[in-house]
Coordinates of C-alpha atoms and ligand atoms in Angstrom, one line a residue:
M1 CA 0.2 0.3 -0.1
V2 CA 1.6 3.4 -1.2
H3 CA 1.4 6.5 0.5
S4 CA -0.3 9.6 -2.1
A5 CA -0.6 12.9 -1.7
Q6 CA -4.1 13.6 -1.7
G7 CA -4.4 11.3 1.3
E8 CA -4.8 8.1 0.3
F9 CA -4.4 5.0 0.5
V10 CA -3.3 2.9 -3.0
S11 CA -2.8 -1.0 -3.9
G12 CA -2.6 -2.4 -7.5
P13 CA -0.9 -0.7 -11.2
P14 CA -0.5 1.8 -11.9
E15 CA -3.2 4.6 -13.1
I16 CA -2.1 4.1 -16.8
E17 CA -1.7 0.6 -16.2
A18 CA -5.4 -0.5 -14.3
G19 CA -8.1 -2.2 -16.4
G20 CA -10.4 -1.0 -13.3
I21 CA -10.0 1.1 -10.3
L22 CA -12.2 0.4 -7.3
T23 CA -12.2 3.8 -5.0
I24 CA -13.1 3.0 -1.5
D25 CA -14.2 6.0 0.6
L26 CA -13.5 5.2 3.8
G27 CA -15.2 8.8 4.9
A28 CA -17.9 7.0 3.9
V29 CA -17.5 3.6 6.1
V30 CA -17.3 5.8 9.0
A31 CA -20.9 8.6 8.3
N32 CA -22.5 4.8 7.5
W33 CA -21.4 4.0 11.4
R34 CA -22.2 7.1 12.5
A35 CA -25.2 7.2 11.2
L36 CA -26.4 3.5 12.5
A37 CA -24.9 4.1 15.9
R38 CA -26.6 7.0 15.9
R39 CA -29.8 5.3 15.1
A40 CA -29.0 2.4 17.2
G41 CA -28.3 4.1 20.6
P42 CA -27.8 3.8 23.0
A43 CA -27.8 -0.2 22.4
Q44 CA -23.6 -0.4 20.6
C45 CA -22.8 -0.1 17.5
A46 CA -20.2 -3.0 16.2
A47 CA -19.0 -3.5 13.2
V48 CA -18.8 -6.8 10.9
V49 CA -15.8 -6.6 8.3
K50 CA -16.0 -10.9 8.0
A51 CA -15.0 -11.8 4.0
D52 CA -12.2 -9.3 4.1
G53 CA -15.2 -6.0 4.5
Y54 CA -17.0 -7.0 2.6
G55 CA -14.7 -7.1 0.0
C56 CA -13.6 -3.4 1.2
G57 CA -10.4 -3.9 2.4
A58 CA -10.8 -5.5 6.3
M59 CA -7.2 -3.5 7.4
P60 CA -8.3 0.0 6.5
V61 CA -11.1 -0.8 7.3
T62 CA -11.0 -1.5 11.0
R63 CA -8.4 0.6 11.3
A64 CA -11.2 3.0 10.0
L65 CA -13.5 2.6 12.7
A66 CA -11.7 2.1 15.1
A67 CA -9.6 5.1 14.8
A68 CA -13.4 7.3 14.9
G69 CA -14.6 5.3 17.7
C70 CA -15.7 1.8 17.2
R71 CA -14.6 -0.9 19.7
I72 CA -16.4 -3.9 18.9
F73 CA -15.8 -6.2 15.8
F74 CA -17.2 -9.2 14.1
V75 CA -15.7 -11.5 11.0
A76 CA -16.0 -15.2 10.1
H77 CA -13.4 -16.5 10.7
L78 CA -10.6 -17.1 13.5
Q79 CA -7.5 -16.2 10.4
E80 CA -9.4 -12.8 10.2
G81 CA -9.7 -12.2 13.3
R82 CA -6.2 -12.5 13.8
A83 CA -5.9 -9.9 10.5
V84 CA -8.4 -7.1 13.0
R85 CA -7.2 -8.0 15.7
Q86 CA -3.3 -6.2 14.1
A87 CA -5.5 -3.7 12.5
A88 CA -7.5 -2.3 16.2
P89 CA -5.0 -4.1 19.0
E90 CA -7.6 -2.6 21.8
A91 CA -10.7 -4.1 19.9
I92 CA -13.0 -6.6 20.9
V93 CA -13.4 -8.9 18.1
Y94 CA -15.6 -11.9 17.8
V95 CA -15.3 -14.7 15.3
L96 CA -19.0 -15.8 13.9
N97 CA -18.3 -19.2 12.9
G98 CA -18.0 -20.4 16.1
L99 CA -15.0 -22.6 17.4
A100 CA -13.6 -25.0 15.7
P101 CA -12.3 -28.5 16.7
G102 CA -8.8 -28.1 18.9
T103 CA -9.0 -24.2 18.2
A104 CA -9.6 -22.8 21.6
P105 CA -5.5 -22.2 22.1
A106 CA -5.5 -19.8 19.2
Y107 CA -8.4 -18.0 20.0
A108 CA -6.8 -16.9 23.2
E109 CA -2.8 -16.5 21.2
S110 CA -4.7 -13.8 19.4
N111 CA -7.0 -12.8 22.3
L112 CA -10.1 -12.8 20.0
R113 CA -13.7 -14.0 21.2
P114 CA -15.5 -17.2 19.9
V115 CA -18.4 -16.9 19.3
L116 CA -20.4 -20.5 20.0
C117 CA -22.5 -22.7 18.6
S118 CA -23.6 -25.0 20.1
L119 CA -23.1 -27.2 22.7
E120 CA -20.5 -29.2 22.3
E121 CA -18.4 -26.0 21.2
W122 CA -19.6 -24.2 24.7
R123 CA -18.3 -27.5 25.8
D124 CA -15.1 -27.7 24.5
W125 CA -14.4 -23.7 25.3
E126 CA -15.7 -24.4 28.7
A127 CA -12.9 -27.1 29.4
F128 CA -10.5 -25.2 27.8
A129 CA -11.0 -21.9 29.5
R130 CA -10.7 -23.9 32.9
G131 CA -7.7 -26.2 32.5
H132 CA -6.1 -22.8 31.4
D133 CA -7.3 -20.9 33.7
W134 CA -7.9 -18.3 30.5
S135 CA -10.6 -15.1 31.1
G136 CA -10.9 -13.9 28.0
R137 CA -15.3 -14.8 27.4
A138 CA -17.0 -16.1 24.8
A139 CA -20.3 -15.3 23.0
L140 CA -23.4 -18.0 23.4
Q141 CA -25.2 -17.5 19.3
V142 CA -29.4 -18.9 20.8
D143 CA -30.6 -20.0 17.1
T144 CA -34.1 -18.1 17.4
G145 CA -35.0 -19.4 13.8
M146 CA -32.8 -18.8 11.1
N147 CA -32.4 -22.8 11.5
R148 CA -28.0 -22.3 10.8
L149 CA -26.2 -21.7 13.1
G150 CA -26.6 -21.6 17.4
L151 CA -27.6 -23.8 20.4
T152 CA -32.1 -23.9 20.7
P153 CA -33.9 -21.8 22.8
K154 CA -34.6 -25.2 24.7
Q155 CA -30.6 -25.5 24.9
A156 CA -29.7 -22.8 26.0
A157 CA -32.3 -22.4 28.3
S158 CA -31.0 -25.2 30.2
L159 CA -27.0 -23.9 30.3
A160 CA -28.3 -20.5 31.6
G161 CA -29.9 -22.5 34.8
E162 CA -25.9 -24.0 35.1
K163 CA -23.4 -22.2 37.8
G164 CA -21.2 -20.5 36.3
A165 CA -22.3 -20.6 32.7
A166 CA -23.7 -16.5 32.3
D167 CA -20.0 -15.5 34.1
M168 CA -17.8 -17.6 31.4
L169 CA -19.8 -14.6 28.3
A170 CA -20.2 -11.5 27.4
L171 CA -22.6 -12.0 24.9
V172 CA -25.9 -13.6 24.1
M173 CA -27.0 -13.1 20.7
S174 CA -29.1 -14.4 17.6
H175 CA -29.2 -13.6 14.4
F176 CA -32.7 -12.2 12.0
A177 CA -33.7 -14.5 8.6
C178 CA -35.8 -12.2 8.0
A179 CA -35.1 -8.1 8.8
E180 CA -35.0 -6.9 5.6
D181 CA -38.2 -7.7 5.1
P182 CA -40.4 -5.7 7.4
S183 CA -43.7 -7.4 7.5
H184 CA -42.1 -10.9 7.6
P185 CA -44.1 -12.3 10.7
L186 CA -40.0 -14.5 11.0
N187 CA -39.4 -10.9 12.7
A188 CA -41.5 -10.4 15.5
R189 CA -41.0 -14.6 16.0
Q190 CA -37.7 -14.1 16.8
M191 CA -38.0 -10.7 18.6
G192 CA -39.7 -12.2 21.3
L193 CA -38.1 -15.5 21.6
F194 CA -34.2 -14.0 21.6
Q195 CA -36.0 -11.3 24.5
D196 CA -36.9 -14.4 26.8
I197 CA -33.5 -16.5 26.0
R198 CA -31.5 -13.1 26.8
A199 CA -33.5 -12.5 30.0
L200 CA -32.6 -16.4 31.4
F201 CA -28.7 -14.8 31.1
G202 CA -29.1 -11.9 33.3
T203 CA -26.7 -9.1 33.5
V204 CA -25.1 -10.4 30.4
P205 CA -25.6 -8.1 27.2
G206 CA -27.8 -9.4 23.6
S207 CA -27.6 -8.5 19.9
L208 CA -29.5 -9.8 17.7
A209 CA -29.5 -6.3 15.1
N210 CA -27.9 -6.6 11.5
S211 CA -28.2 -3.7 9.2
S212 CA -31.5 -4.0 8.4
G213 CA -32.3 -5.5 11.9
I214 CA -32.0 -1.5 13.2
F215 CA -34.3 -0.4 11.5
L216 CA -36.9 -2.5 12.4
G217 CA -38.0 -0.8 15.4
P218 CA -36.1 -1.1 19.3
D219 CA -37.6 -3.9 20.5
A220 CA -34.4 -5.1 17.8
L221 CA -31.8 -3.1 19.4
H222 CA -30.8 -4.6 23.0
D223 CA -27.0 -4.0 24.0
M224 CA -25.4 -4.0 21.0
V225 CA -26.3 -4.0 16.8
R226 CA -24.6 -5.8 14.8
P227 CA -24.7 -3.7 11.5
G228 CA -22.0 -5.2 7.6
V229 CA -23.6 -5.0 4.5
A230 CA -24.7 -1.1 5.7
L231 CA -21.4 0.3 6.5
F232 CA -21.2 -0.3 3.0
G233 CA -23.3 1.6 1.0
A234 CA -26.2 -0.6 0.4
N235 CA -29.3 0.3 0.7
P236 CA -31.0 -2.2 4.1
T237 CA -34.6 -0.8 3.9
P238 CA -35.1 -2.2 0.2
G239 CA -37.5 -0.7 -1.0
H240 CA -37.4 2.7 0.4
P241 CA -35.1 5.2 -0.2
N242 CA -31.2 4.6 1.0
P243 CA -30.1 6.6 4.2
M244 CA -27.1 4.9 3.5
R245 CA -24.2 6.9 1.8
S246 CA -22.4 5.2 -0.8
V247 CA -18.7 3.9 -0.1
V248 CA -17.8 2.1 -3.9
H249 CA -17.0 3.9 -6.5
L250 CA -15.7 1.3 -9.4
Q251 CA -14.7 3.4 -12.8
G252 CA -13.4 0.2 -16.0
R253 CA -10.7 0.6 -19.3
I254 CA -12.0 1.8 -22.1
I255 CA -10.2 -0.8 -24.9
Q256 CA -11.2 0.4 -28.0
V257 CA -14.4 1.2 -29.6
R258 CA -16.2 0.1 -32.7
T259 CA -19.5 0.3 -34.8
V260 CA -21.8 -2.5 -35.3
A261 CA -23.8 -2.8 -37.3
T262 CA -27.8 -3.2 -37.9
G263 CA -28.2 -7.2 -37.0
E264 CA -24.8 -8.1 -35.6
S265 CA -24.4 -10.4 -32.5
V266 CA -21.9 -8.8 -30.3
G267 CA -20.1 -11.7 -27.5
Y268 CA -20.6 -15.4 -26.9
G269 CA -23.3 -16.8 -27.7
A270 CA -24.5 -14.1 -29.7
T271 CA -27.6 -13.4 -27.8
W272 CA -27.5 -9.5 -28.0
S273 CA -28.2 -8.1 -31.6
A274 CA -27.7 -4.3 -32.8
K275 CA -31.5 -2.7 -33.5
R276 CA -29.9 0.1 -34.8
E277 CA -25.7 1.1 -36.2
T278 CA -23.6 0.7 -32.3
R279 CA -21.0 2.6 -31.0
L280 CA -19.9 -0.6 -28.2
A281 CA -17.2 0.7 -26.4
V282 CA -15.3 -2.3 -24.7
V283 CA -13.8 -1.9 -21.5
S284 CA -11.6 -3.8 -19.5
I285 CA -13.2 -5.2 -17.3
G286 CA -15.5 -9.1 -16.7
Y287 CA -16.8 -12.3 -14.6
A288 CA -13.0 -12.6 -12.9
D289 CA -13.1 -9.1 -11.7
G290 CA -16.7 -9.0 -9.6
I291 CA -19.6 -7.9 -12.2
L292 CA -20.8 -11.3 -12.5
R293 CA -21.8 -13.1 -16.0
A294 CA -25.6 -12.7 -14.8
A295 CA -25.3 -8.5 -14.7
G296 CA -24.8 -9.2 -18.9
G297 CA -28.2 -7.9 -22.3
T298 CA -29.2 -10.3 -24.1
D299 CA -32.3 -9.0 -26.5
L300 CA -34.7 -10.7 -24.2
R301 CA -33.0 -8.9 -20.8
T302 CA -31.5 -5.3 -20.6
G303 CA -27.7 -5.2 -18.9
A304 CA -26.3 -3.4 -15.7
D305 CA -25.5 0.5 -16.5
A306 CA -22.4 2.1 -16.7
M307 CA -22.2 5.7 -17.1
I308 CA -19.7 7.6 -19.2
G309 CA -20.3 11.1 -19.6
G310 CA -23.3 11.6 -17.6
K311 CA -25.0 9.0 -20.1
V312 CA -26.7 6.2 -19.1
C313 CA -24.9 2.6 -21.1
P314 CA -25.9 -0.7 -21.1
V315 CA -24.1 -3.8 -21.5
V316 CA -25.0 -5.3 -24.6
G317 CA -24.2 -9.2 -24.5
R318 CA -22.4 -11.9 -22.5
I319 CA -19.6 -10.9 -19.8
S320 CA -16.6 -12.5 -20.7
M321 CA -13.9 -12.8 -17.9
D322 CA -11.5 -9.9 -18.9
L323 CA -14.0 -7.7 -20.8
L324 CA -17.2 -6.7 -20.9
A325 CA -18.8 -4.5 -23.6
L326 CA -21.6 -0.9 -23.9
D327 CA -24.0 0.7 -25.6
V328 CA -22.9 3.5 -26.4
T329 CA -23.9 5.5 -29.3
D330 CA -25.6 7.7 -27.4
A331 CA -22.5 9.1 -24.9
D332 CA -20.3 11.4 -26.1
T333 CA -18.0 11.1 -28.3
A334 CA -15.1 12.9 -26.7
A335 CA -15.9 10.5 -23.6
A336 CA -16.9 7.3 -25.0
Q337 CA -13.0 7.4 -25.8
R338 CA -9.9 4.5 -25.7
G339 CA -8.3 4.6 -22.6
G340 CA -10.9 6.8 -21.5
F341 CA -13.3 5.2 -18.7
V342 CA -16.7 4.2 -17.7
H343 CA -18.4 4.2 -14.4
L344 CA -20.2 0.8 -13.4
L345 CA -20.5 1.7 -9.7
D346 CA -20.8 5.4 -8.6
D347 CA -24.0 8.0 -6.2
N348 CA -26.2 7.0 -9.2
I349 CA -25.7 3.2 -9.9
G350 CA -25.1 1.6 -6.1
V351 CA -23.8 -1.2 -5.6
D352 CA -28.1 -2.6 -4.8
E353 CA -28.7 -2.0 -8.6
L354 CA -25.6 -3.6 -9.5
A355 CA -27.3 -6.7 -7.9
S356 CA -30.2 -5.7 -9.1
A357 CA -28.8 -6.2 -12.4
A358 CA -27.3 -9.2 -11.4
N359 CA -30.5 -10.5 -10.3
T360 CA -28.4 -10.8 -6.8
L361 CA -27.8 -9.1 -4.1
A362 CA -25.2 -5.8 -2.4
Y363 CA -23.4 -8.5 -0.4
E364 CA -22.3 -10.5 -3.5
I365 CA -21.4 -8.0 -5.7
L366 CA -19.2 -6.7 -3.0
T367 CA -17.5 -10.1 -1.7
S368 CA -16.4 -10.5 -5.4
L369 CA -15.3 -7.3 -6.5
G370 CA -11.9 -7.4 -7.2
R371 CA -8.5 -8.2 -7.4
R372 CA -6.4 -6.9 -10.3
Y373 CA -8.3 -3.8 -9.8
R374 CA -6.4 -0.4 -8.5
R375 CA -7.1 -0.2 -5.4
V376 CA -8.0 3.4 -3.9
Y377 CA -8.4 4.0 -0.6
R378 CA -10.2 7.7 0.6
A379 CA -9.0 8.2 4.4
A380 CA -11.8 9.5 6.5
P381 CA -11.3 13.2 7.8
A382 CA -9.1 13.5 11.4
S383 CA -12.1 12.4 14.1
Ligands
PLP401 C1 -23.4 -10.8 8.2 C2 -23.7 -11.1 10.1 C3 -24.3 -10.2 10.6 C4 -23.7 -8.6 9.2 O1 -25.1 -8.5 8.4 P1 -25.2 -8.2 7.4 O2 -26.7 -8.0 6.8 O3 -24.0 -7.2 6.6 O4 -26.2 -5.5 8.6 C5 -24.8 -10.2 11.4 N1 -24.7 -11.1 12.4 C6 -24.5 -12.5 11.5 C7 -24.7 -13.5 12.8 C8 -23.9 -12.5 10.7 O5 -23.4 -13.4 9.6

């Protein structure tokens, strides 16, 4: 990572060589965390930075959030926990995917907290902590209806009755299955069940809400909220205006501009054909860079949009591994030129829009962001 003159951190190829430039606005990540923290208060606001910070870089994101006052981070894997520990030496770091057999010493070594997801994991952790006089605590995950990870409510209730169990826990948590749909009846059921379970553990803090959960009202908040995707600009309230700032900007390089005659097809499989004489810009980004193949355009279905010189230009034809084509017939010829850039993600085309063009969610767009871009991290303003 190189520090540039404008207070930016840069990695990857130099600008003239780059097929794509990915800009991550750390100031927007911090602003999003603060907005969620204000909304959730007095509950504490943690940050979920699993999968390399939703593809945005766990280390730079963790550093920026820790500097802004975030004290609690969640990751999925032990190895991700070590990276976050390095970026935020003072923080509390929870590892969501639980305690794999034999890994308890590694947790202690890096001062990480496992999220215990079954009675077996609880027993392993208890044996290790007592055997080694390890006072670092853990979280307990209870399944309230998602049927993914966690103790059953019945198992949790029986554990709560065991002497000393609550003393080993710093958090009791559960996870919503349908938080992005406020009208789904499972939300109320999970909130009710979690309320009862949490009460059995006395003063141990509780946590239920992910990004969208923060918008489900006061009963979802408990003592701590765990936003992930909204920190990175995705809309936690689908169907309503996005309250988050956009974080990820992606520019793709035009390699060449060519004209195709009416009736000619474009790309593998010849799935799109020109309805008029069409100017095409061929761009040096493809599905290997995370622009999912499903975002291509066919004669039956419009592809993802890009912006060139203020004009919307759709992807036409299949997306290749390293290339995609845009219909730039209506774009300014000066902007749509060899060496120029198109915008695939910006303030107008957010991660949710690109996701919907590919029939998926912002989660998948973010965690697929390519590794061969020139990456530019815009530093958060000093707080
Ligand atoms: C990923 C995850 C989160 C964060 O979810 P978002 O929807 O990205 O806010 C919170 N809690 C758990 C258990 C998770 O797995």
